[in-house]
Structure formats: C-alpha cells, structure tokens
C-alpha cells in the first residue's frame, strides 16, 4: 500500500463512516446546528435592536449639525455640502419679519427663506413638491385649516399655494409655526443645517469648520442633539452585548460533543489500529469527520436562524447576517479544533482493552 494511497483512504474513510450511520450523523449535525444557529439567532436579534435604536436616534437628529457665523454663511457654499460623500442633506435658512395670513390677520407666524436641502433635515419624511410655493409647519396648517395645494394669501400681499407641510416636532419644533419660501442658494444665510450619515458624523465638526473657514470668519459648529443627551449609544451597545464572547464557550461545547462521539466509538478506533492505521491517522480521521459535521451544522444553523429572524422581525441586512455568521463561524472553528481531543485518550489505551468494549 503506497503512502499516497493510504492518505487518500484516510481522508475518504470519515465520509464513509458518516454515510454508514445516517441517523447518528443527522442527530450530531442537528445538535451542532441547534447550538450554532442559536448563537446566530441571538446575534441577529441583538443587531436588530441596535439598528432600531440607531434609526430612532437618527429620527431625532443625532447626526445633524448647525453651523453659524457672525456675518452669516454663503448660501451656495452651504447647499454644496449636499454633494459630499457622507452628507445626507444640507441647506441654509435666513429669517425674515413675522407675517400674518389675510384670513386671520391677528395670527403672526415666523417667515423665513430657505434653500432646498434644509427641508429634509428638519423633516426626514418630507418629499420635495413639484413647483414652488409656501412650505408651512404643521401648527400653521392646523391653525389655518389648510392642506397641501391650498392657496395661501399673506397680509403683505404675497400669494401662493402651499407646496408642502413640515412635521418638525422631532428635530426643530420652533419651525412648526413657520411659513417659509424656498429660494435659490444665493446671498448669505444665518444658519446652515447639515445631516451626516452615522459613519461620517465623527469627522463632521472638523469638516464643517474647514468648509466655511475664511479670513476673519469665526465659525461655530454645534450638534442639534449633543451626544450626552442620549442615554444609549448604538455602537457601545453592539460592542458590549453579552453574547459577544459566547462563541468561545459554545464552540467548546460543540467540540466536546464531537470529542464524546469519538470516545464512544473507541472500539472502532481500535479496529483501525489493528488494520495498520497509525496514531496520526486516527487524529486526522477524527479531525476530518469533525470538519464535515461542524461545517454542515454551521451552514444549516445560520440558514434557519436567518429564516426565523426574517420571518419574525422582517427583512434583515447582509451586515447583520455577516455579524451573526462570523460569531457562529468562530464557535465552529473552536469546535473543529477541540473535536480531535476525544481521540487522544484512546491513543493511550491498549488495543486489546479497546476491542473488549465491542
């Protein structure tokens, strides 16, 4: 028997053993899938809760910045921020005198001129209307009993349709009683509002200060919602989740399960030894069998965990699956490395004593 042929046989023998005992193989793979899939399901649930928290903070303006300068800011420069990577939207606002509607001259509302990009910063659900017209806060709409498309006449003679209504309670409640007009980005604005994607908000202050920097121009950059206003931080909660290190003990549990199976089959190992398989060959066979069983359980477990998570909580993202898969894969790797431990005690026994166990 040539060494290469012997090595080939040693690699194929674990597959033959698994096919020869389908019930035992199915039970072992199922237990591995249950453990690894459970870990993946817990990770998917944790990431879903973190994403929900991040969405809630985003809704409240956790990544919105307001830029001011004593002499105002160039409106075109503010609006141009919308073209930068990492910026969701940006726009400027310039306050005017208060105005009164012709139908209720005793009511006074704040008037302002804004550039287009500020509206989705104030109201993330706002959709740009076709054409031009007044954009009013929800309180103005309720007090005047008007809706989008209605015609609004102001006491100063201005007349136009209501192009949109802003819901600003979460981010800028003061604008709920504003009547604003969208103007081209020319001249100067008193404030520039900028919303960043979460991944880019860390560099926002430095970027904005440099963006508006100029001779004698003292720029003030502040958060709409300071970070210490929020009691919970999505990044911190993800990093400190209790199951972050669970892959190590769970991988050990799966590895011990595979080692126990090898120990219970010690009489089979004795037969291989009688047939001339050396100690390293027994370890190799146990290792290859563990790789097949644990890999199958890993794929099955992550698949059913993803299916359950999507059925219960709705669509899940690839980044969530990647995190859950990585944790389960780490546990699977530990299990594969620990599985051959069941063969080591067998190597110290006499073959005759092992054969008596048959």
mmCIF file of C-alpha atoms in Angstrom:
data_model
loop_
_atom_site.group_PDB
_atom_site.id
_atom_site.type_symbol
_atom_site.label_atom_id
_atom_site.label_comp_id
_atom_site.label_asym_id
_atom_site.label_seq_id
_atom_site.Cartn_x
_atom_site.Cartn_y
_atom_site.Cartn_z
ATOM 1 C CA UNK A 1 0.000 0.000 0.000
ATOM 2 C CA UNK A 2 1.625 3.284 -1.088
ATOM 3 C CA UNK A 3 1.748 6.250 1.315
ATOM 4 C CA UNK A 4 -0.260 8.472 -1.077
ATOM 5 C CA UNK A 5 -2.967 5.853 -1.453
ATOM 6 C CA UNK A 6 -3.064 5.362 2.317
ATOM 7 C CA UNK A 7 -3.509 9.088 2.887
ATOM 8 C CA UNK A 8 -6.326 9.140 0.333
ATOM 9 C CA UNK A 9 -8.062 6.294 2.127
ATOM 10 C CA UNK A 10 -7.693 8.061 5.472
ATOM 11 C CA UNK A 11 -9.359 11.146 4.013
ATOM 12 C CA UNK A 12 -12.229 9.170 2.466
ATOM 13 C CA UNK A 13 -12.909 6.911 5.437
ATOM 14 C CA UNK A 14 -14.624 9.620 7.581
ATOM 15 C CA UNK A 15 -17.098 10.231 4.746
ATOM 16 C CA UNK A 16 -17.835 6.502 4.538
ATOM 17 C CA UNK A 17 -18.412 6.380 8.292
ATOM 18 C CA UNK A 18 -20.851 9.288 8.132
ATOM 19 C CA UNK A 19 -22.801 7.717 5.271
ATOM 20 C CA UNK A 20 -22.855 4.339 7.021
ATOM 21 C CA UNK A 21 -24.592 5.790 10.128
ATOM 22 C CA UNK A 22 -27.127 8.315 8.781
ATOM 23 C CA UNK A 23 -29.154 8.547 11.990
ATOM 24 C CA UNK A 24 -26.154 9.264 14.176
ATOM 25 C CA UNK A 25 -24.820 11.727 11.612
ATOM 26 C CA UNK A 26 -28.152 13.540 11.348
ATOM 27 C CA UNK A 27 -28.509 13.799 15.133
ATOM 28 C CA UNK A 28 -24.968 15.123 15.542
ATOM 29 C CA UNK A 29 -25.356 17.664 12.726
ATOM 30 C CA UNK A 30 -28.717 18.710 14.174
ATOM 31 C CA UNK A 31 -27.257 19.332 17.629
ATOM 32 C CA UNK A 32 -24.415 21.369 16.125
ATOM 33 C CA UNK A 33 -26.923 23.359 14.044
ATOM 34 C CA UNK A 34 -29.049 23.964 17.145
ATOM 35 C CA UNK A 35 -26.128 25.423 19.114
ATOM 36 C CA UNK A 36 -24.550 27.467 16.320
ATOM 37 C CA UNK A 37 -27.910 28.546 14.928
ATOM 38 C CA UNK A 38 -28.998 29.643 18.398
ATOM 39 C CA UNK A 39 -25.918 31.830 18.677
ATOM 40 C CA UNK A 40 -26.582 33.303 15.229
ATOM 41 C CA UNK A 41 -30.230 33.971 16.124
ATOM 42 C CA UNK A 42 -29.263 35.806 19.310
ATOM 43 C CA UNK A 43 -26.783 37.913 17.323
ATOM 44 C CA UNK A 44 -29.410 38.747 14.702
ATOM 45 C CA UNK A 45 -31.823 39.822 17.428
ATOM 46 C CA UNK A 46 -29.157 41.998 19.041
ATOM 47 C CA UNK A 47 -28.271 43.720 15.756
ATOM 48 C CA UNK A 48 -31.957 44.262 15.012
ATOM 49 C CA UNK A 49 -32.392 46.058 18.341
ATOM 50 C CA UNK A 50 -29.259 48.137 17.751
ATOM 51 C CA UNK A 51 -30.456 49.126 14.272
ATOM 52 C CA UNK A 52 -33.852 50.089 15.699
ATOM 53 C CA UNK A 53 -32.120 52.268 18.296
ATOM 54 C CA UNK A 54 -29.935 53.884 15.651
ATOM 55 C CA UNK A 55 -32.984 54.596 13.492
ATOM 56 C CA UNK A 56 -34.711 56.203 16.475
ATOM 57 C CA UNK A 57 -31.701 58.405 17.202
ATOM 58 C CA UNK A 58 -31.385 59.294 13.511
ATOM 59 C CA UNK A 59 -35.037 60.307 13.500
ATOM 60 C CA UNK A 60 -34.369 62.666 16.395
ATOM 61 C CA UNK A 61 -31.393 64.249 14.624
ATOM 62 C CA UNK A 62 -28.428 62.587 16.308
ATOM 63 C CA UNK A 63 -26.225 63.339 13.282
ATOM 64 C CA UNK A 64 -27.431 66.847 12.481
ATOM 65 C CA UNK A 65 -25.094 69.829 12.869
ATOM 66 C CA UNK A 66 -25.832 73.548 12.807
ATOM 67 C CA UNK A 67 -23.212 75.990 11.543
ATOM 68 C CA UNK A 68 -23.307 79.682 12.355
ATOM 69 C CA UNK A 69 -21.072 82.689 11.779
ATOM 70 C CA UNK A 70 -21.353 86.256 12.962
ATOM 71 C CA UNK A 71 -21.659 87.649 9.424
ATOM 72 C CA UNK A 72 -23.656 84.709 8.077
ATOM 73 C CA UNK A 73 -22.585 81.978 5.686
ATOM 74 C CA UNK A 74 -22.581 81.727 1.869
ATOM 75 C CA UNK A 75 -25.811 80.009 0.870
ATOM 76 C CA UNK A 76 -24.220 78.376 -2.175
ATOM 77 C CA UNK A 77 -21.383 77.005 -0.046
ATOM 78 C CA UNK A 78 -23.902 75.542 2.392
ATOM 79 C CA UNK A 79 -26.031 73.934 -0.299
ATOM 80 C CA UNK A 80 -22.896 72.498 -1.978
ATOM 81 C CA UNK A 81 -22.347 70.268 1.057
ATOM 82 C CA UNK A 82 -25.065 68.014 -0.353
ATOM 83 C CA UNK A 83 -22.603 66.758 -2.936
ATOM 84 C CA UNK A 84 -20.082 65.477 -0.380
ATOM 85 C CA UNK A 85 -19.788 61.797 0.458
ATOM 86 C CA UNK A 86 -21.256 61.109 3.887
ATOM 87 C CA UNK A 87 -23.709 64.039 3.811
ATOM 88 C CA UNK A 88 -27.406 63.210 3.655
ATOM 89 C CA UNK A 89 -28.609 66.741 3.095
ATOM 90 C CA UNK A 90 -27.707 70.334 3.840
ATOM 91 C CA UNK A 91 -29.356 73.702 3.464
ATOM 92 C CA UNK A 92 -29.464 77.221 4.831
ATOM 93 C CA UNK A 93 -32.099 79.402 6.474
ATOM 94 C CA UNK A 94 -32.487 83.178 6.643
ATOM 95 C CA UNK A 95 -35.136 84.654 8.950
ATOM 96 C CA UNK A 96 -37.499 87.455 7.907
ATOM 97 C CA UNK A 97 -40.113 89.511 9.720
ATOM 98 C CA UNK A 98 -43.178 87.795 11.117
ATOM 99 C CA UNK A 99 -46.147 87.606 8.767
ATOM 100 C CA UNK A 100 -49.915 87.287 9.111
ATOM 101 C CA UNK A 101 -52.321 85.411 6.830
ATOM 102 C CA UNK A 102 -55.013 87.531 5.253
ATOM 103 C CA UNK A 103 -57.778 85.267 6.594
ATOM 104 C CA UNK A 104 -56.528 85.667 10.186
ATOM 105 C CA UNK A 105 -54.569 88.932 10.430
ATOM 106 C CA UNK A 106 -54.221 88.680 14.203
ATOM 107 C CA UNK A 107 -52.171 85.497 13.925
ATOM 108 C CA UNK A 108 -48.472 86.069 13.471
ATOM 109 C CA UNK A 109 -46.079 83.451 12.098
ATOM 110 C CA UNK A 110 -42.338 83.499 11.601
ATOM 111 C CA UNK A 111 -41.300 83.923 7.977
ATOM 112 C CA UNK A 112 -38.055 82.574 6.571
ATOM 113 C CA UNK A 113 -36.269 81.926 3.308
ATOM 114 C CA UNK A 114 -34.575 78.530 2.988
ATOM 115 C CA UNK A 115 -32.629 76.570 0.422
ATOM 116 C CA UNK A 116 -33.988 73.240 -0.732
ATOM 117 C CA UNK A 117 -31.657 70.962 1.215
ATOM 118 C CA UNK A 118 -32.729 72.112 4.671
ATOM 119 C CA UNK A 119 -36.269 70.754 4.422
ATOM 120 C CA UNK A 120 -35.378 67.017 4.654
ATOM 121 C CA UNK A 121 -33.007 67.895 7.524
ATOM 122 C CA UNK A 122 -35.858 69.406 9.506
ATOM 123 C CA UNK A 123 -38.348 66.730 8.428
ATOM 124 C CA UNK A 124 -36.803 63.412 7.231
ATOM 125 C CA UNK A 125 -40.155 62.358 5.823
ATOM 126 C CA UNK A 126 -40.560 65.456 3.686
ATOM 127 C CA UNK A 127 -40.825 64.877 -0.042
ATOM 128 C CA UNK A 128 -39.984 67.749 -2.330
ATOM 129 C CA UNK A 129 -43.149 69.004 -4.013
ATOM 130 C CA UNK A 130 -43.292 69.820 -7.683
ATOM 131 C CA UNK A 131 -43.358 73.528 -8.452
ATOM 132 C CA UNK A 132 -42.946 76.365 -5.966
ATOM 133 C CA UNK A 133 -44.987 77.723 -3.115
ATOM 134 C CA UNK A 134 -45.052 78.191 0.628
ATOM 135 C CA UNK A 135 -43.845 75.411 2.898
ATOM 136 C CA UNK A 136 -45.537 75.641 6.276
ATOM 137 C CA UNK A 137 -45.165 73.958 9.639
ATOM 138 C CA UNK A 138 -47.797 71.546 10.912
ATOM 139 C CA UNK A 139 -49.047 74.026 13.531
ATOM 140 C CA UNK A 140 -49.628 76.658 10.834
ATOM 141 C CA UNK A 141 -51.598 74.149 8.777
ATOM 142 C CA UNK A 142 -53.719 73.179 11.779
ATOM 143 C CA UNK A 143 -54.404 76.766 12.890
ATOM 144 C CA UNK A 144 -55.360 77.908 9.394
ATOM 145 C CA UNK A 145 -57.077 74.620 8.451
ATOM 146 C CA UNK A 146 -55.174 74.358 5.169
ATOM 147 C CA UNK A 147 -53.513 71.446 3.430
ATOM 148 C CA UNK A 148 -51.026 70.956 0.618
ATOM 149 C CA UNK A 149 -52.279 72.513 -2.592
ATOM 150 C CA UNK A 150 -54.404 75.162 -0.853
ATOM 151 C CA UNK A 151 -53.853 78.787 -1.757
ATOM 152 C CA UNK A 152 -52.450 80.995 0.993
ATOM 153 C CA UNK A 153 -52.511 84.801 0.923
ATOM 154 C CA UNK A 154 -50.452 86.842 3.364
ATOM 155 C CA UNK A 155 -51.365 90.274 4.664
ATOM 156 C CA UNK A 156 -48.315 91.792 2.936
ATOM 157 C CA UNK A 157 -49.765 90.835 -0.457
ATOM 158 C CA UNK A 158 -47.804 87.661 -1.187
ATOM 159 C CA UNK A 159 -49.949 84.851 -2.541
ATOM 160 C CA UNK A 160 -49.018 81.282 -3.442
ATOM 161 C CA UNK A 161 -50.056 77.691 -2.989
ATOM 162 C CA UNK A 162 -48.995 75.555 -0.035
ATOM 163 C CA UNK A 163 -46.361 73.310 -1.597
ATOM 164 C CA UNK A 164 -45.726 71.199 1.493
ATOM 165 C CA UNK A 165 -46.244 70.776 5.215
ATOM 166 C CA UNK A 166 -43.369 70.092 7.595
ATOM 167 C CA UNK A 167 -43.543 67.756 10.598
ATOM 168 C CA UNK A 168 -40.672 69.081 12.688
ATOM 169 C CA UNK A 169 -41.600 68.016 16.219
ATOM 170 C CA UNK A 170 -38.679 65.580 16.497
ATOM 171 C CA UNK A 171 -35.937 67.895 15.264
ATOM 172 C CA UNK A 172 -36.940 71.556 15.218
ATOM 173 C CA UNK A 173 -40.266 72.266 16.973
ATOM 174 C CA UNK A 174 -39.746 76.021 16.587
ATOM 175 C CA UNK A 175 -40.358 75.690 12.842
ATOM 176 C CA UNK A 176 -43.829 74.244 13.411
ATOM 177 C CA UNK A 177 -45.198 77.820 13.276
ATOM 178 C CA UNK A 178 -43.090 78.966 10.356
ATOM 179 C CA UNK A 179 -44.032 79.955 6.836
ATOM 180 C CA UNK A 180 -41.007 79.525 4.598
ATOM 181 C CA UNK A 181 -40.220 80.117 0.964
ATOM 182 C CA UNK A 182 -37.676 78.022 -0.930
ATOM 183 C CA UNK A 183 -35.183 80.314 -2.640
ATOM 184 C CA UNK A 184 -32.097 79.736 -4.836
ATOM 185 C CA UNK A 185 -28.817 79.316 -2.900
ATOM 186 C CA UNK A 186 -27.561 82.859 -3.323
ATOM 187 C CA UNK A 187 -26.513 85.514 -0.871
ATOM 188 C CA UNK A 188 -25.943 84.620 2.758
ATOM 189 C CA UNK A 189 -27.857 82.562 5.300
ATOM 190 C CA UNK A 190 -27.846 82.885 9.079
ATOM 191 C CA UNK A 191 -27.550 79.133 9.695
ATOM 192 C CA UNK A 192 -26.515 76.079 7.720
ATOM 193 C CA UNK A 193 -28.053 72.784 8.777
ATOM 194 C CA UNK A 194 -26.209 69.607 7.772
ATOM 195 C CA UNK A 195 -27.159 65.986 8.335
ATOM 196 C CA UNK A 196 -24.477 63.323 8.036
ATOM 197 C CA UNK A 197 -24.699 59.580 7.714
ATOM 198 C CA UNK A 198 -23.771 57.881 11.029
ATOM 199 C CA UNK A 199 -20.479 56.601 9.613
ATOM 200 C CA UNK A 200 -19.339 60.135 8.758
ATOM 201 C CA UNK A 201 -20.565 62.130 11.749
ATOM 202 C CA UNK A 202 -17.271 61.608 13.603
ATOM 203 C CA UNK A 203 -15.442 63.976 11.249
ATOM 204 C CA UNK A 204 -18.337 66.396 10.838
ATOM 205 C CA UNK A 205 -17.147 69.185 13.128
ATOM 206 C CA UNK A 206 -13.679 69.420 11.617
ATOM 207 C CA UNK A 207 -15.038 69.131 8.082
ATOM 208 C CA UNK A 208 -17.622 71.883 8.564
ATOM 209 C CA UNK A 209 -15.166 74.221 10.265
ATOM 210 C CA UNK A 210 -12.732 73.806 7.380
ATOM 211 C CA UNK A 211 -15.506 74.072 4.773
ATOM 212 C CA UNK A 212 -16.597 77.532 5.906
ATOM 213 C CA UNK A 213 -13.213 78.753 7.074
ATOM 214 C CA UNK A 214 -12.181 82.152 5.775
ATOM 215 C CA UNK A 215 -10.367 85.378 6.745
ATOM 216 C CA UNK A 216 -11.943 86.745 9.903
ATOM 217 C CA UNK A 217 -14.798 84.278 9.712
ATOM 218 C CA UNK A 218 -15.428 82.777 13.162
ATOM 219 C CA UNK A 219 -17.454 79.637 12.522
ATOM 220 C CA UNK A 220 -19.461 77.967 15.270
ATOM 221 C CA UNK A 221 -20.368 74.303 14.746
ATOM 222 C CA UNK A 222 -22.695 72.590 17.186
ATOM 223 C CA UNK A 223 -24.747 69.409 17.415
ATOM 224 C CA UNK A 224 -28.500 69.654 17.122
ATOM 225 C CA UNK A 225 -28.600 66.913 19.760
ATOM 226 C CA UNK A 226 -25.398 66.673 21.846
ATOM 227 C CA UNK A 227 -24.245 63.057 22.256
ATOM 228 C CA UNK A 228 -24.641 63.226 26.050
ATOM 229 C CA UNK A 229 -28.338 63.936 25.531
ATOM 230 C CA UNK A 230 -28.868 60.287 24.623
ATOM 231 C CA UNK A 231 -28.656 57.696 27.360
ATOM 232 C CA UNK A 232 -27.938 54.897 24.892
ATOM 233 C CA UNK A 233 -25.276 54.592 22.201
ATOM 234 C CA UNK A 234 -25.817 52.012 19.419
ATOM 235 C CA UNK A 235 -22.093 51.432 18.841
ATOM 236 C CA UNK A 236 -21.432 50.900 22.532
ATOM 237 C CA UNK A 237 -24.390 48.559 22.930
ATOM 238 C CA UNK A 238 -23.230 46.480 19.971
ATOM 239 C CA UNK A 239 -19.676 46.267 21.319
ATOM 240 C CA UNK A 240 -20.752 45.369 24.868
ATOM 241 C CA UNK A 241 -23.547 42.923 24.040
ATOM 242 C CA UNK A 242 -23.435 39.971 26.480
ATOM 243 C CA UNK A 243 -23.081 37.317 23.766
ATOM 244 C CA UNK A 244 -20.104 38.990 22.079
ATOM 245 C CA UNK A 245 -17.732 36.367 23.539
ATOM 246 C CA UNK A 246 -20.228 33.491 23.622
ATOM 247 C CA UNK A 247 -18.586 31.883 20.586
ATOM 248 C CA UNK A 248 -15.738 30.582 22.759
ATOM 249 C CA UNK A 249 -17.711 28.536 25.339
ATOM 250 C CA UNK A 250 -20.306 27.458 22.785
ATOM 251 C CA UNK A 251 -17.564 26.334 20.408
ATOM 252 C CA UNK A 252 -16.061 24.388 23.269
ATOM 253 C CA UNK A 253 -19.418 22.733 23.958
ATOM 254 C CA UNK A 254 -19.758 21.639 20.327
ATOM 255 C CA UNK A 255 -16.140 20.439 20.322
ATOM 256 C CA UNK A 256 -16.737 18.371 23.455
ATOM 257 C CA UNK A 257 -19.809 16.874 21.812
ATOM 258 C CA UNK A 258 -17.724 15.791 18.827
ATOM 259 C CA UNK A 259 -14.991 14.517 21.164
ATOM 260 C CA UNK A 260 -17.557 12.499 23.110
ATOM 261 C CA UNK A 261 -18.757 10.878 19.899
ATOM 262 C CA UNK A 262 -15.156 9.895 19.100
ATOM 263 C CA UNK A 263 -14.689 8.458 22.606
ATOM 264 C CA UNK A 264 -17.863 6.386 22.400
ATOM 265 C CA UNK A 265 -16.538 4.927 19.156
ATOM 266 C CA UNK A 266 -13.189 3.946 20.675
ATOM 267 C CA UNK A 267 -13.636 0.280 19.694
ATOM 268 C CA UNK A 268 -13.795 1.387 16.039
ATOM 269 C CA UNK A 269 -10.531 3.261 16.550
ATOM 270 C CA UNK A 270 -9.010 0.024 17.882
ATOM 271 C CA UNK A 271 -10.058 -1.811 14.715
ATOM 272 C CA UNK A 272 -8.385 0.841 12.576
ATOM 273 C CA UNK A 273 -5.247 0.461 14.695
ATOM 274 C CA UNK A 274 -5.289 -3.309 14.132
ATOM 275 C CA UNK A 275 -5.574 -2.650 10.382
ATOM 276 C CA UNK A 276 -2.411 -0.562 10.498
ATOM 277 C CA UNK A 277 -3.667 2.980 10.880
ATOM 278 C CA UNK A 278 -1.170 4.950 12.906
ATOM 279 C CA UNK A 279 -1.973 7.394 15.697
ATOM 280 C CA UNK A 280 -1.684 10.452 13.465
ATOM 281 C CA UNK A 281 -4.075 8.755 11.053
ATOM 282 C CA UNK A 282 -6.689 8.328 13.791
ATOM 283 C CA UNK A 283 -6.363 12.006 14.717
ATOM 284 C CA UNK A 284 -6.649 13.006 11.060
ATOM 285 C CA UNK A 285 -9.800 10.950 10.584
ATOM 286 C CA UNK A 286 -11.393 12.448 13.698
ATOM 287 C CA UNK A 287 -10.444 15.932 12.526
ATOM 288 C CA UNK A 288 -11.881 15.475 9.023
ATOM 289 C CA UNK A 289 -15.093 13.996 10.379
ATOM 290 C CA UNK A 290 -15.472 16.959 12.751
ATOM 291 C CA UNK A 291 -14.906 19.390 9.885
ATOM 292 C CA UNK A 292 -17.673 17.798 7.832
ATOM 293 C CA UNK A 293 -20.148 17.569 10.710
ATOM 294 C CA UNK A 294 -19.488 21.027 12.171
ATOM 295 C CA UNK A 295 -19.448 22.730 8.748
ATOM 296 C CA UNK A 296 -22.775 21.138 7.846
ATOM 297 C CA UNK A 297 -24.253 22.145 11.200
ATOM 298 C CA UNK A 298 -22.917 25.671 10.794
ATOM 299 C CA UNK A 299 -24.486 26.187 7.376
ATOM 300 C CA UNK A 300 -27.779 24.663 8.468
ATOM 301 C CA UNK A 301 -27.849 26.616 11.738
ATOM 302 C CA UNK A 302 -27.113 30.023 10.230
ATOM 303 C CA UNK A 303 -29.678 29.379 7.489
ATOM 304 C CA UNK A 304 -32.512 28.556 9.882
ATOM 305 C CA UNK A 305 -31.526 31.422 12.207
ATOM 306 C CA UNK A 306 -31.699 33.900 9.309
ATOM 307 C CA UNK A 307 -35.027 32.438 8.176
ATOM 308 C CA UNK A 308 -36.555 32.740 11.647
ATOM 309 C CA UNK A 309 -35.215 36.265 12.151
ATOM 310 C CA UNK A 310 -36.646 37.412 8.826
ATOM 311 C CA UNK A 311 -39.994 35.719 9.445
ATOM 312 C CA UNK A 312 -40.371 37.300 12.877
ATOM 313 C CA UNK A 313 -38.731 40.710 12.507
ATOM 314 C CA UNK A 314 -38.861 41.431 8.781
ATOM 315 C CA UNK A 315 -36.043 41.788 6.241
ATOM 316 C CA UNK A 316 -32.516 41.549 7.587
ATOM 317 C CA UNK A 317 -29.418 43.108 6.070
ATOM 318 C CA UNK A 318 -26.290 41.443 4.795
ATOM 319 C CA UNK A 319 -24.265 43.165 7.521
ATOM 320 C CA UNK A 320 -26.478 41.537 10.159
ATOM 321 C CA UNK A 321 -26.049 38.111 8.572
ATOM 322 C CA UNK A 322 -22.296 38.709 8.316
ATOM 323 C CA UNK A 323 -22.017 39.537 12.036
ATOM 324 C CA UNK A 324 -24.120 36.550 13.074
ATOM 325 C CA UNK A 325 -22.264 34.284 10.643
ATOM 326 C CA UNK A 326 -18.903 35.464 11.940
ATOM 327 C CA UNK A 327 -19.808 34.706 15.562
ATOM 328 C CA UNK A 328 -21.123 31.272 14.634
ATOM 329 C CA UNK A 329 -18.074 30.627 12.441
ATOM 330 C CA UNK A 330 -15.755 31.458 15.347
ATOM 331 C CA UNK A 331 -17.601 28.933 17.500
ATOM 332 C CA UNK A 332 -17.419 26.366 14.692
ATOM 333 C CA UNK A 333 -13.663 26.850 14.368
ATOM 334 C CA UNK A 334 -13.189 26.288 18.107
ATOM 335 C CA UNK A 335 -15.309 23.153 17.831
ATOM 336 C CA UNK A 336 -13.258 21.799 14.929
ATOM 337 C CA UNK A 337 -10.024 22.355 16.820
ATOM 338 C CA UNK A 338 -11.363 20.752 20.001
ATOM 339 C CA UNK A 339 -13.043 17.740 18.377
ATOM 340 C CA UNK A 340 -9.928 15.514 17.991
ATOM 341 C CA UNK A 341 -9.415 15.695 21.763
ATOM 342 C CA UNK A 342 -11.688 12.663 22.058
ATOM 343 C CA UNK A 343 -9.113 10.555 20.220
ATOM 344 C CA UNK A 344 -6.135 11.462 22.424
ATOM 345 C CA UNK A 345 -7.181 9.309 25.429
ATOM 346 C CA UNK A 346 -7.808 6.422 23.051
ATOM 347 C CA UNK A 347 -4.192 6.529 21.892
ATOM 348 C CA UNK A 348 -3.024 5.770 25.441
ATOM 349 C CA UNK A 349 -5.119 2.641 25.783
ATOM 350 C CA UNK A 350 -4.088 -0.832 24.722
ATOM 351 C CA UNK A 351 -5.787 -2.025 21.561
ATOM 352 C CA UNK A 352 -6.837 -5.270 23.253
ATOM 353 C CA UNK A 353 -8.665 -3.398 26.007
ATOM 354 C CA UNK A 354 -10.479 -1.221 23.466
ATOM 355 C CA UNK A 355 -11.592 -4.244 21.454
ATOM 356 C CA UNK A 356 -13.196 -5.744 24.569
ATOM 357 C CA UNK A 357 -15.647 -2.827 24.566
ATOM 358 C CA UNK A 358 -17.213 -4.077 21.354
#
